[in-house]
PDB file of C-alpha atoms and ligand atoms in Angstrom:
ATOM      1  CA  UNK A 436     -77.676  13.376  -5.628  1.00  0.00           C
ATOM      2  CA  UNK A 437     -80.893  14.838  -7.252  1.00  0.00           C
ATOM      3  CA  UNK A 438     -81.752  14.359 -10.927  1.00  0.00           C
ATOM      4  CA  UNK A 439     -81.834  17.450 -13.002  1.00  0.00           C
ATOM      5  CA  UNK A 440     -85.176  17.809 -14.974  1.00  0.00           C
ATOM      6  CA  UNK A 441     -86.203  20.089 -17.714  1.00  0.00           C
ATOM      7  CA  UNK A 442     -89.708  20.721 -18.750  1.00  0.00           C
ATOM      8  CA  UNK A 443     -90.663  21.295 -22.475  1.00  0.00           C
ATOM      9  CA  UNK A 444     -94.022  22.917 -22.889  1.00  0.00           C
ATOM     10  CA  UNK A 445     -93.822  24.444 -19.602  1.00  0.00           C
ATOM     11  CA  UNK A 446     -96.221  27.198 -19.920  1.00  0.00           C
ATOM     12  CA  UNK A 447     -99.069  24.752 -20.729  1.00  0.00           C
ATOM     13  CA  UNK A 448    -101.473  23.180 -18.619  1.00  0.00           C
ATOM     14  CA  UNK A 449     -99.521  20.020 -18.143  1.00  0.00           C
ATOM     15  CA  UNK A 450     -96.077  21.486 -18.315  1.00  0.00           C
ATOM     16  CA  UNK A 451     -96.905  24.113 -15.562  1.00  0.00           C
ATOM     17  CA  UNK A 452     -98.452  21.322 -13.338  1.00  0.00           C
ATOM     18  CA  UNK A 453     -95.269  19.100 -13.887  1.00  0.00           C
ATOM     19  CA  UNK A 454     -92.822  21.866 -13.100  1.00  0.00           C
ATOM     20  CA  UNK A 455     -94.629  22.310  -9.754  1.00  0.00           C
ATOM     21  CA  UNK A 456     -94.486  18.722  -9.119  1.00  0.00           C
ATOM     22  CA  UNK A 457     -90.570  18.629 -10.129  1.00  0.00           C
ATOM     23  CA  UNK A 458     -90.179  21.511  -7.768  1.00  0.00           C
ATOM     24  CA  UNK A 459     -91.953  19.655  -4.815  1.00  0.00           C
ATOM     25  CA  UNK A 460     -90.602  16.070  -5.553  1.00  0.00           C
ATOM     26  CA  UNK A 461     -87.567  14.625  -3.215  1.00  0.00           C
ATOM     27  CA  UNK A 462     -84.582  13.953  -5.238  1.00  0.00           C
ATOM     28  CA  UNK A 463     -85.729  15.929  -8.553  1.00  0.00           C
ATOM     29  CA  UNK A 464     -84.591  19.696  -9.386  1.00  0.00           C
ATOM     30  CA  UNK A 465     -86.197  21.783 -12.050  1.00  0.00           C
ATOM     31  CA  UNK A 466     -83.321  23.337 -14.055  1.00  0.00           C
ATOM     32  CA  UNK A 467     -85.050  24.318 -17.145  1.00  0.00           C
ATOM     33  CA  UNK A 468     -88.644  25.621 -18.266  1.00  0.00           C
ATOM     34  CA  UNK A 469     -88.779  25.709 -22.327  1.00  0.00           C
ATOM     35  CA  UNK A 470     -91.628  26.616 -24.243  1.00  0.00           C
ATOM     36  CA  UNK A 471     -92.412  27.936 -27.623  1.00  0.00           C
ATOM     37  CA  UNK A 472     -89.757  30.022 -29.383  1.00  0.00           C
ATOM     38  CA  UNK A 473     -87.079  28.226 -26.994  1.00  0.00           C
ATOM     39  CA  UNK A 474     -84.282  26.380 -28.869  1.00  0.00           C
ATOM     40  CA  UNK A 475     -83.539  22.901 -27.395  1.00  0.00           C
ATOM     41  CA  UNK A 476     -79.828  22.903 -26.916  1.00  0.00           C
ATOM     42  CA  UNK A 477     -77.496  21.431 -24.210  1.00  0.00           C
ATOM     43  CA  UNK A 478     -77.211  25.103 -23.156  1.00  0.00           C
ATOM     44  CA  UNK A 479     -80.960  25.682 -22.786  1.00  0.00           C
ATOM     45  CA  UNK A 480     -81.308  22.416 -21.113  1.00  0.00           C
ATOM     46  CA  UNK A 481     -78.888  23.844 -18.366  1.00  0.00           C
ATOM     47  CA  UNK A 482     -77.310  20.468 -17.086  1.00  0.00           C
ATOM     48  CA  UNK A 483     -80.760  18.554 -17.362  1.00  0.00           C
ATOM     49  CA  UNK A 484     -80.391  14.819 -17.145  1.00  0.00           C
ATOM     50  CA  UNK A 485     -84.176  14.000 -17.916  1.00  0.00           C
ATOM     51  CA  UNK A 486     -86.610  16.220 -20.115  1.00  0.00           C
ATOM     52  CA  UNK A 487     -90.242  16.011 -19.958  1.00  0.00           C
ATOM     53  CA  UNK A 488     -92.164  16.817 -22.988  1.00  0.00           C
ATOM     54  CA  UNK A 489     -95.813  18.142 -22.702  1.00  0.00           C
ATOM     55  CA  UNK A 490     -96.375  20.295 -25.833  1.00  0.00           C
ATOM     56  CA  UNK A 491     -98.480  19.726 -29.124  1.00  0.00           C
ATOM     57  CA  UNK A 492     -98.667  16.663 -31.448  1.00  0.00           C
ATOM     58  CA  UNK A 493     -97.289  18.644 -34.278  1.00  0.00           C
ATOM     59  CA  UNK A 494     -93.929  19.399 -32.603  1.00  0.00           C
ATOM     60  CA  UNK A 495     -93.282  16.553 -30.026  1.00  0.00           C
ATOM     61  CA  UNK A 496     -91.502  14.319 -32.389  1.00  0.00           C
ATOM     62  CA  UNK A 497     -88.982  17.063 -33.449  1.00  0.00           C
ATOM     63  CA  UNK A 498     -88.414  17.791 -29.833  1.00  0.00           C
ATOM     64  CA  UNK A 499     -87.667  14.237 -28.837  1.00  0.00           C
ATOM     65  CA  UNK A 500     -84.892  14.213 -31.458  1.00  0.00           C
ATOM     66  CA  UNK A 501     -83.518  17.317 -30.348  1.00  0.00           C
ATOM     67  CA  UNK A 502     -83.539  16.380 -26.628  1.00  0.00           C
ATOM     68  CA  UNK A 503     -81.773  13.094 -27.606  1.00  0.00           C
ATOM     69  CA  UNK A 504     -79.227  14.944 -29.640  1.00  0.00           C
ATOM     70  CA  UNK A 505     -78.715  17.173 -26.809  1.00  0.00           C
ATOM     71  CA  UNK A 506     -77.736  14.211 -24.538  1.00  0.00           C
ATOM     72  CA  UNK A 507     -80.857  13.885 -22.166  1.00  0.00           C
ATOM     73  CA  UNK A 508     -83.405  11.028 -21.556  1.00  0.00           C
ATOM     74  CA  UNK A 509     -86.730  11.806 -22.389  1.00  0.00           C
ATOM     75  CA  UNK A 510     -90.166  11.297 -20.694  1.00  0.00           C
ATOM     76  CA  UNK A 511     -93.046  12.078 -23.305  1.00  0.00           C
ATOM     77  CA  UNK A 512     -96.889  12.758 -22.200  1.00  0.00           C
ATOM     78  CA  UNK A 513     -97.777  14.463 -25.674  1.00  0.00           C
ATOM     79  CA  UNK A 514    -100.105  12.589 -27.855  1.00  0.00           C
ATOM     80  CA  UNK A 515    -100.273  12.212 -31.722  1.00  0.00           C
ATOM     81  CA  UNK A 516     -97.774   9.531 -31.989  1.00  0.00           C
ATOM     82  CA  UNK A 517     -97.938   6.660 -34.794  1.00  0.00           C
ATOM     83  CA  UNK A 518     -96.048   3.515 -35.651  1.00  0.00           C
ATOM     84  CA  UNK A 519     -94.155   5.576 -38.095  1.00  0.00           C
ATOM     85  CA  UNK A 520     -92.963   8.290 -35.650  1.00  0.00           C
ATOM     86  CA  UNK A 521     -92.287   5.584 -32.965  1.00  0.00           C
ATOM     87  CA  UNK A 522     -90.027   3.862 -35.656  1.00  0.00           C
ATOM     88  CA  UNK A 523     -88.134   6.904 -36.257  1.00  0.00           C
ATOM     89  CA  UNK A 524     -87.247   7.313 -32.731  1.00  0.00           C
ATOM     90  CA  UNK A 525     -86.216   3.753 -32.234  1.00  0.00           C
ATOM     91  CA  UNK A 526     -84.118   4.208 -35.450  1.00  0.00           C
ATOM     92  CA  UNK A 527     -82.681   7.302 -33.624  1.00  0.00           C
ATOM     93  CA  UNK A 528     -81.887   5.843 -30.444  1.00  0.00           C
ATOM     94  CA  UNK A 529     -80.153   2.721 -32.328  1.00  0.00           C
ATOM     95  CA  UNK A 530     -77.315   5.191 -33.537  1.00  0.00           C
ATOM     96  CA  UNK A 531     -74.046   4.954 -31.907  1.00  0.00           C
ATOM     97  CA  UNK A 532     -74.288   8.565 -30.712  1.00  0.00           C
ATOM     98  CA  UNK A 533     -77.551   7.927 -29.004  1.00  0.00           C
ATOM     99  CA  UNK A 534     -76.170   4.811 -27.218  1.00  0.00           C
ATOM    100  CA  UNK A 535     -77.534   4.491 -23.788  1.00  0.00           C
ATOM    101  CA  UNK A 536     -80.084   7.041 -24.238  1.00  0.00           C
ATOM    102  CA  UNK A 537     -83.744   6.182 -23.034  1.00  0.00           C
ATOM    103  CA  UNK A 538     -87.202   7.459 -24.238  1.00  0.00           C
ATOM    104  CA  UNK A 539     -90.650   6.640 -22.561  1.00  0.00           C
ATOM    105  CA  UNK A 540     -93.692   7.646 -24.258  1.00  0.00           C
ATOM    106  CA  UNK A 541     -97.073   7.317 -22.578  1.00  0.00           C
ATOM    107  CA  UNK A 542    -100.536   8.549 -23.847  1.00  0.00           C
ATOM    108  CA  UNK A 543    -101.698   8.595 -20.167  1.00  0.00           C
ATOM    109  CA  UNK A 544     -99.894   8.709 -16.865  1.00  0.00           C
ATOM    110  CA  UNK A 545    -103.064   8.430 -14.578  1.00  0.00           C
ATOM    111  CA  UNK A 546    -103.065   4.987 -13.108  1.00  0.00           C
ATOM    112  CA  UNK A 547    -106.865   4.714 -13.564  1.00  0.00           C
ATOM    113  CA  UNK A 548    -106.376   5.080 -17.399  1.00  0.00           C
ATOM    114  CA  UNK A 549    -103.456   2.734 -17.459  1.00  0.00           C
ATOM    115  CA  UNK A 550    -105.636   0.157 -15.662  1.00  0.00           C
ATOM    116  CA  UNK A 551    -108.453   0.597 -17.775  1.00  0.00           C
ATOM    117  CA  UNK A 552    -106.148   0.078 -20.980  1.00  0.00           C
ATOM    118  CA  UNK A 553    -104.993  -3.140 -19.207  1.00  0.00           C
ATOM    119  CA  UNK A 554    -108.482  -4.344 -18.251  1.00  0.00           C
ATOM    120  CA  UNK A 555    -110.066  -3.564 -21.799  1.00  0.00           C
ATOM    121  CA  UNK A 556    -107.383  -5.614 -23.417  1.00  0.00           C
ATOM    122  CA  UNK A 557    -107.838  -8.523 -20.991  1.00  0.00           C
ATOM    123  CA  UNK A 558    -111.719  -8.295 -21.466  1.00  0.00           C
ATOM    124  CA  UNK A 559    -111.800  -7.723 -25.109  1.00  0.00           C
ATOM    125  CA  UNK A 560    -111.501 -11.664 -26.234  1.00  0.00           C
ATOM    126  CA  UNK A 561    -114.816 -12.556 -24.045  1.00  0.00           C
ATOM    127  CA  UNK A 562    -116.965  -9.871 -25.954  1.00  0.00           C
ATOM    128  CA  UNK A 563    -118.334  -9.923 -29.483  1.00  0.00           C
ATOM    129  CA  UNK A 564    -118.790  -6.072 -29.465  1.00  0.00           C
ATOM    130  CA  UNK A 565    -116.290  -3.174 -28.213  1.00  0.00           C
ATOM    131  CA  UNK A 566    -116.299   0.420 -28.481  1.00  0.00           C
ATOM    132  CA  UNK A 567    -114.073   3.289 -26.785  1.00  0.00           C
ATOM    133  CA  UNK A 568    -115.760   6.653 -25.771  1.00  0.00           C
ATOM    134  CA  UNK A 569    -113.425   9.389 -24.554  1.00  0.00           C
ATOM    135  CA  UNK A 570    -114.443  12.483 -23.122  1.00  0.00           C
ATOM    136  CA  UNK A 571    -112.214  15.729 -22.737  1.00  0.00           C
ATOM    137  CA  UNK A 572    -112.149  19.443 -22.074  1.00  0.00           C
ATOM    138  CA  UNK A 573    -112.961  21.319 -25.139  1.00  0.00           C
ATOM    139  CA  UNK A 574    -109.242  22.934 -25.403  1.00  0.00           C
ATOM    140  CA  UNK A 575    -107.923  19.705 -26.172  1.00  0.00           C
ATOM    141  CA  UNK A 576    -106.393  20.120 -29.954  1.00  0.00           C
ATOM    142  CA  UNK A 577    -106.522  16.408 -31.030  1.00  0.00           C
ATOM    143  CA  UNK A 578    -109.162  13.641 -31.500  1.00  0.00           C
ATOM    144  CA  UNK A 579    -109.442  11.047 -30.813  1.00  0.00           C
ATOM    145  CA  UNK A 580    -107.285  11.039 -27.646  1.00  0.00           C
ATOM    146  CA  UNK A 581    -104.034   9.168 -27.681  1.00  0.00           C
ATOM    147  CA  UNK A 582    -105.475   7.068 -24.688  1.00  0.00           C
ATOM    148  CA  UNK A 583    -108.469   5.861 -26.720  1.00  0.00           C
ATOM    149  CA  UNK A 584    -106.211   5.203 -29.866  1.00  0.00           C
ATOM    150  CA  UNK A 585    -103.834   2.942 -27.539  1.00  0.00           C
ATOM    151  CA  UNK A 586    -107.002   1.478 -25.824  1.00  0.00           C
ATOM    152  CA  UNK A 587    -108.625   0.605 -29.163  1.00  0.00           C
ATOM    153  CA  UNK A 588    -105.182  -0.947 -30.601  1.00  0.00           C
ATOM    154  CA  UNK A 589    -104.880  -3.117 -27.379  1.00  0.00           C
ATOM    155  CA  UNK A 590    -108.366  -4.303 -27.812  1.00  0.00           C
ATOM    156  CA  UNK A 591    -108.052  -5.063 -31.502  1.00  0.00           C
ATOM    157  CA  UNK A 592    -104.830  -6.847 -30.808  1.00  0.00           C
ATOM    158  CA  UNK A 593    -106.260  -9.075 -28.155  1.00  0.00           C
ATOM    159  CA  UNK A 594    -109.298  -9.753 -30.383  1.00  0.00           C
ATOM    160  CA  UNK A 595    -106.976 -10.719 -33.331  1.00  0.00           C
ATOM    161  CA  UNK A 596    -105.127 -12.917 -30.915  1.00  0.00           C
ATOM    162  CA  UNK A 597    -108.055 -14.723 -29.733  1.00  0.00           C
ATOM    163  CA  UNK A 598    -109.206 -15.180 -33.531  1.00  0.00           C
ATOM    164  CA  UNK A 599    -112.341 -12.889 -33.193  1.00  0.00           C
ATOM    165  CA  UNK A 600    -113.765 -11.337 -36.337  1.00  0.00           C
ATOM    166  CA  UNK A 601    -115.056  -8.003 -36.969  1.00  0.00           C
ATOM    167  CA  UNK A 602    -117.291  -6.309 -34.481  1.00  0.00           C
ATOM    168  CA  UNK A 603    -120.933  -6.741 -35.437  1.00  0.00           C
ATOM    169  CA  UNK A 604    -122.392  -3.624 -37.115  1.00  0.00           C
ATOM    170  CA  UNK A 605    -124.990  -3.384 -39.931  1.00  0.00           C
ATOM    171  CA  UNK A 606    -124.432   0.409 -40.758  1.00  0.00           C
ATOM    172  CA  UNK A 607    -124.546   0.774 -44.428  1.00  0.00           C
ATOM    173  CA  UNK A 608    -125.140   4.621 -44.498  1.00  0.00           C
ATOM    174  CA  UNK A 609    -123.051   7.045 -42.351  1.00  0.00           C
ATOM    175  CA  UNK A 610    -122.260  10.175 -44.522  1.00  0.00           C
ATOM    176  CA  UNK A 611    -121.597  12.431 -41.340  1.00  0.00           C
ATOM    177  CA  UNK A 612    -119.295   9.763 -39.451  1.00  0.00           C
ATOM    178  CA  UNK A 613    -121.826   9.197 -36.586  1.00  0.00           C
ATOM    179  CA  UNK A 614    -120.085   5.898 -35.963  1.00  0.00           C
ATOM    180  CA  UNK A 615    -116.873   7.819 -35.137  1.00  0.00           C
ATOM    181  CA  UNK A 616    -113.154   6.977 -35.889  1.00  0.00           C
ATOM    182  CA  UNK A 617    -112.195   3.599 -36.486  1.00  0.00           C
ATOM    183  CA  UNK A 618    -108.761   2.327 -34.846  1.00  0.00           C
ATOM    184  CA  UNK A 619    -107.783  -1.170 -36.119  1.00  0.00           C
ATOM    185  CA  UNK A 620    -111.567  -1.882 -36.573  1.00  0.00           C
ATOM    186  CA  UNK A 621    -112.686  -0.570 -33.214  1.00  0.00           C
ATOM    187  CA  UNK A 622    -114.832   2.487 -33.004  1.00  0.00           C
ATOM    188  CA  UNK A 623    -113.832   5.487 -31.224  1.00  0.00           C
ATOM    189  CA  UNK A 624    -116.013   8.285 -30.182  1.00  0.00           C
ATOM    190  CA  UNK A 625    -114.879  11.859 -29.082  1.00  0.00           C
ATOM    191  CA  UNK A 626    -116.755  14.069 -26.634  1.00  0.00           C
ATOM    192  CA  UNK A 627    -115.462  17.552 -26.084  1.00  0.00           C
ATOM    193  CA  UNK A 628    -117.221  19.110 -23.123  1.00  0.00           C
ATOM    194  CA  UNK A 629    -116.915  22.193 -20.909  1.00  0.00           C
ATOM    195  CA  UNK A 630    -116.199  21.302 -17.319  1.00  0.00           C
ATOM    196  CA  UNK A 631    -114.398  17.880 -18.358  1.00  0.00           C
ATOM    197  CA  UNK A 632    -110.883  17.117 -17.773  1.00  0.00           C
ATOM    198  CA  UNK A 633    -110.017  13.489 -19.182  1.00  0.00           C
ATOM    199  CA  UNK A 634    -112.291  10.681 -19.312  1.00  0.00           C
ATOM    200  CA  UNK A 635    -112.640   7.287 -21.093  1.00  0.00           C
ATOM    201  CA  UNK A 636    -115.258   4.769 -21.359  1.00  0.00           C
ATOM    202  CA  UNK A 637    -114.895   1.291 -22.780  1.00  0.00           C
ATOM    203  CA  UNK A 638    -118.120  -0.467 -23.454  1.00  0.00           C
ATOM    204  CA  UNK A 639    -117.923  -4.475 -24.199  1.00  0.00           C
ATOM    205  CA  UNK A 640    -121.187  -6.312 -25.271  1.00  0.00           C
ATOM    206  CA  UNK A 641    -122.439  -9.722 -25.738  1.00  0.00           C
ATOM    207  CA  UNK A 642    -126.052 -11.009 -26.280  1.00  0.00           C
ATOM    208  CA  UNK A 643    -127.657  -9.811 -23.105  1.00  0.00           C
ATOM    209  CA  UNK A 644    -124.941  -8.417 -21.110  1.00  0.00           C
ATOM    210  CA  UNK A 645    -122.449  -5.489 -20.981  1.00  0.00           C
ATOM    211  CA  UNK A 646    -119.262  -4.626 -19.208  1.00  0.00           C
ATOM    212  CA  UNK A 647    -118.268  -0.940 -18.706  1.00  0.00           C
ATOM    213  CA  UNK A 648    -114.765   0.152 -17.778  1.00  0.00           C
ATOM    214  CA  UNK A 649    -114.304   3.786 -16.971  1.00  0.00           C
ATOM    215  CA  UNK A 650    -111.475   6.075 -15.884  1.00  0.00           C
ATOM    216  CA  UNK A 651    -112.082   9.839 -14.830  1.00  0.00           C
ATOM    217  CA  UNK A 652    -109.462  12.127 -14.080  1.00  0.00           C
ATOM    218  CA  UNK A 653    -110.942  14.897 -12.509  1.00  0.00           C
ATOM    219  CA  UNK A 654    -107.781  16.986 -11.916  1.00  0.00           C
ATOM    220  CA  UNK A 655    -104.332  17.077 -13.757  1.00  0.00           C
ATOM    221  CA  UNK A 656    -102.856  16.108 -10.359  1.00  0.00           C
ATOM    222  CA  UNK A 657    -103.838  12.392 -11.478  1.00  0.00           C
ATOM    223  CA  UNK A 658    -101.101  12.311 -13.851  1.00  0.00           C
ATOM    224  CA  UNK A 659     -98.315  13.367 -11.739  1.00  0.00           C
ATOM    225  CA  UNK A 660     -97.483  10.274  -9.868  1.00  0.00           C
ATOM    226  CA  UNK A 661     -97.066   8.536 -13.086  1.00  0.00           C
ATOM    227  CA  UNK A 662     -94.814  11.251 -14.576  1.00  0.00           C
ATOM    228  CA  UNK A 663     -92.665  11.344 -11.462  1.00  0.00           C
ATOM    229  CA  UNK A 664     -92.158   7.546 -11.421  1.00  0.00           C
ATOM    230  CA  UNK A 665     -91.108   7.798 -15.204  1.00  0.00           C
ATOM    231  CA  UNK A 666     -88.739  10.688 -14.471  1.00  0.00           C
ATOM    232  CA  UNK A 667     -87.021   8.690 -11.803  1.00  0.00           C
ATOM    233  CA  UNK A 668     -87.026   5.322 -13.887  1.00  0.00           C
ATOM    234  CA  UNK A 669     -86.318   6.371 -17.466  1.00  0.00           C
ATOM    235  CA  UNK A 670     -82.760   6.584 -17.240  1.00  0.00           C
ATOM    236  CA  UNK A 671     -80.774   3.370 -17.938  1.00  0.00           C
ATOM    237  CA  UNK A 672     -83.624   1.407 -19.640  1.00  0.00           C
ATOM    238  CA  UNK A 673     -82.139   2.000 -23.206  1.00  0.00           C
ATOM    239  CA  UNK A 674     -84.214   2.540 -26.363  1.00  0.00           C
ATOM    240  CA  UNK A 675     -87.966   3.364 -26.621  1.00  0.00           C
ATOM    241  CA  UNK A 676     -90.503   2.390 -24.034  1.00  0.00           C
ATOM    242  CA  UNK A 677     -94.091   3.141 -24.689  1.00  0.00           C
ATOM    243  CA  UNK A 678     -96.695   2.997 -22.096  1.00  0.00           C
ATOM    244  CA  UNK A 679     -96.501   3.672 -18.304  1.00  0.00           C
ATOM    245  CA  UNK A 680     -97.386   0.134 -17.830  1.00  0.00           C
ATOM    246  CA  UNK A 681     -94.110  -1.282 -18.739  1.00  0.00           C
ATOM    247  CA  UNK A 682     -93.123   0.394 -15.349  1.00  0.00           C
ATOM    248  CA  UNK A 683     -95.717  -1.311 -13.458  1.00  0.00           C
ATOM    249  CA  UNK A 684     -96.337  -4.862 -12.491  1.00  0.00           C
ATOM    250  CA  UNK A 685     -99.337  -5.324 -14.708  1.00  0.00           C
TER     251      UNK A 685
HETATM  252  N1  NAD B 838     -99.955  11.515 -21.140  1.00  0.00           N
HETATM  253  C1  NAD B 838    -100.761  12.102 -20.233  1.00  0.00           C
HETATM  254  O1  NAD B 838    -100.995  11.629 -19.161  1.00  0.00           O
HETATM  255  C2  NAD B 838    -101.274  13.453 -20.571  1.00  0.00           C
HETATM  256  C3  NAD B 838    -101.995  14.138 -19.638  1.00  0.00           C
HETATM  257  C4  NAD B 838    -102.627  15.469 -20.163  1.00  0.00           C
HETATM  258  C5  NAD B 838    -102.241  15.688 -21.393  1.00  0.00           C
HETATM  259  N2  NAD B 838    -101.606  15.005 -22.267  1.00  0.00           N
HETATM  260  C6  NAD B 838    -101.238  15.493 -23.419  1.00  0.00           C
HETATM  261  O2  NAD B 838    -100.283  16.274 -23.473  1.00  0.00           O
HETATM  262  C7  NAD B 838    -100.084  17.254 -24.467  1.00  0.00           C
HETATM  263  C8  NAD B 838    -100.214  18.773 -23.777  1.00  0.00           C
HETATM  264  O3  NAD B 838    -101.278  18.991 -23.130  1.00  0.00           O
HETATM  265  P1  NAD B 838    -101.548  20.478 -22.361  1.00  0.00           P
HETATM  266  O4  NAD B 838    -103.183  20.241 -22.032  1.00  0.00           O
HETATM  267  O5  NAD B 838    -100.761  20.645 -21.257  1.00  0.00           O
HETATM  268  O6  NAD B 838    -101.654  21.377 -23.449  1.00  0.00           O
HETATM  269  P2  NAD B 838    -101.227  23.074 -23.611  1.00  0.00           P
HETATM  270  O7  NAD B 838    -101.697  23.595 -24.789  1.00  0.00           O
HETATM  271  O8  NAD B 838    -101.965  23.424 -22.275  1.00  0.00           O
HETATM  272  O9  NAD B 838     -99.788  22.918 -23.432  1.00  0.00           O
HETATM  273  C9  NAD B 838     -98.914  22.827 -24.443  1.00  0.00           C
HETATM  274  C10 NAD B 838     -97.705  23.804 -24.339  1.00  0.00           C
HETATM  275  O10 NAD B 838     -96.753  23.550 -25.473  1.00  0.00           O
HETATM  276  C11 NAD B 838     -96.365  24.645 -25.645  1.00  0.00           C
HETATM  277  N3  NAD B 838     -95.530  24.431 -27.141  1.00  0.00           N
HETATM  278  C12 NAD B 838     -95.960  24.405 -28.274  1.00  0.00           C
HETATM  279  N4  NAD B 838     -95.212  24.240 -29.370  1.00  0.00           N
HETATM  280  C13 NAD B 838     -93.781  24.236 -28.432  1.00  0.00           C
HETATM  281  C14 NAD B 838     -92.672  24.112 -28.983  1.00  0.00           C
HETATM  282  N5  NAD B 838     -92.262  23.875 -30.352  1.00  0.00           N
HETATM  283  N6  NAD B 838     -91.633  23.885 -28.007  1.00  0.00           N
HETATM  284  C15 NAD B 838     -91.852  24.274 -26.609  1.00  0.00           C
HETATM  285  N7  NAD B 838     -93.175  24.263 -26.464  1.00  0.00           N
HETATM  286  C16 NAD B 838     -94.246  24.316 -27.335  1.00  0.00           C
HETATM  287  C17 NAD B 838     -97.445  25.549 -25.868  1.00  0.00           C
HETATM  288  O11 NAD B 838     -96.978  26.949 -25.921  1.00  0.00           O
HETATM  289  C18 NAD B 838     -98.162  25.436 -24.283  1.00  0.00           C
HETATM  290  O12 NAD B 838     -97.439  25.920 -23.346  1.00  0.00           O
HETATM  291  C19 NAD B 838    -101.314  17.143 -25.326  1.00  0.00           C
HETATM  292  O13 NAD B 838    -100.963  16.142 -26.367  1.00  0.00           O
HETATM  293  C20 NAD B 838    -102.232  16.269 -24.366  1.00  0.00           C
HETATM  294  O14 NAD B 838    -103.088  15.330 -25.015  1.00  0.00           O
HETATM  295  C21 NAD B 838    -101.002  13.900 -21.951  1.00  0.00           C
HETATM  296  O1  LIG B 839    -106.103  16.970 -21.695  1.00  0.00           O
HETATM  297  C1  LIG B 839    -105.605  16.082 -22.603  1.00  0.00           C
HETATM  298  O2  LIG B 839    -105.281  16.694 -23.781  1.00  0.00           O
HETATM  299  C2  LIG B 839    -105.234  14.872 -22.309  1.00  0.00           C
HETATM  300  N1  LIG B 839    -104.708  13.926 -23.375  1.00  0.00           N
HETATM  301  C3  LIG B 839    -104.402  12.745 -23.233  1.00  0.00           C
HETATM  302  C4  LIG B 839    -104.754  11.793 -24.479  1.00  0.00           C
HETATM  303  O3  LIG B 839    -105.043  12.323 -25.573  1.00  0.00           O
HETATM  304  O4  LIG B 839    -105.226  10.684 -24.328  1.00  0.00           O
HETATM  305  C5  LIG B 839    -104.571  11.999 -21.820  1.00  0.00           C
HETATM  306  C6  LIG B 839    -105.174  12.652 -20.785  1.00  0.00           C
HETATM  307  C7  LIG B 839    -105.541  14.281 -20.904  1.00  0.00           C
END
């Protein structure tokens, strides 16, 4: 018995890669390719049991609500999620008509990136300073990357749990934002460069030493094993799962 899969954002860089991967994967069957202008209904989903969303930050939350209403489990790789949008999905999934439905949202499906997030959170308590530098292709529409936001949140939570105060920083004047975005107290810098795909470096510093943790996705193939794992495992979990790490023994 194969699992019927729909891809939303099927014409995009990730969507088209995922369509090919689903067609190639044993036990998965691609039954629908949806993109801009296609309505999400049980008819257009064409019998899908699981839908994968790789669209744009502006539309992904609405897609997830429509997919849950249409009766499918959902795997989301699109970025741009906030605590508020996660909360609305949790509320939706708690309604009786959505009983048993599952949604998994992950900012990064590449194993190396998932491990960087995990290692950075583990290391964070031992360092006075921590910053995140993400580097992506120039066609990316959002900054900072969803992965960088999640990494900074993980570092900040680990620092708070360890009782660390703010990172040391004497900057008093920064009219042009040279110190980058600040996510829960952690500075995040975004580079957009032709030739890149998806990269991130976490730098952690103490007096006289530095730890650098880096991931490089040179090709979108790096995301595919994680997406396929999520498609295979999402159904039956129930509710909202955030992060591929929840499916790995980390
Ligand atoms: N989680 C991960 O591992 C991972 C990996 C790569 C990219 N991403 C994220 O995935 C998203 C997509 O990235 P991309 O490089 O494939 O972008 P892309 O621009 O190449 O593709 C987006 C696709 O979504 C379509 N789209 C836009 N609005 C739509 C709508 N309302 N309904 C259906 N389709 C719609 C577009 O037409 C386009 O084909 C981004 O948020 C990116 O950050 C995540
Ligand atoms: O290519 C993109 O866009 C990517 N976005 C994700 C993010 O914002 O974290 C992850 C990897 C690629």
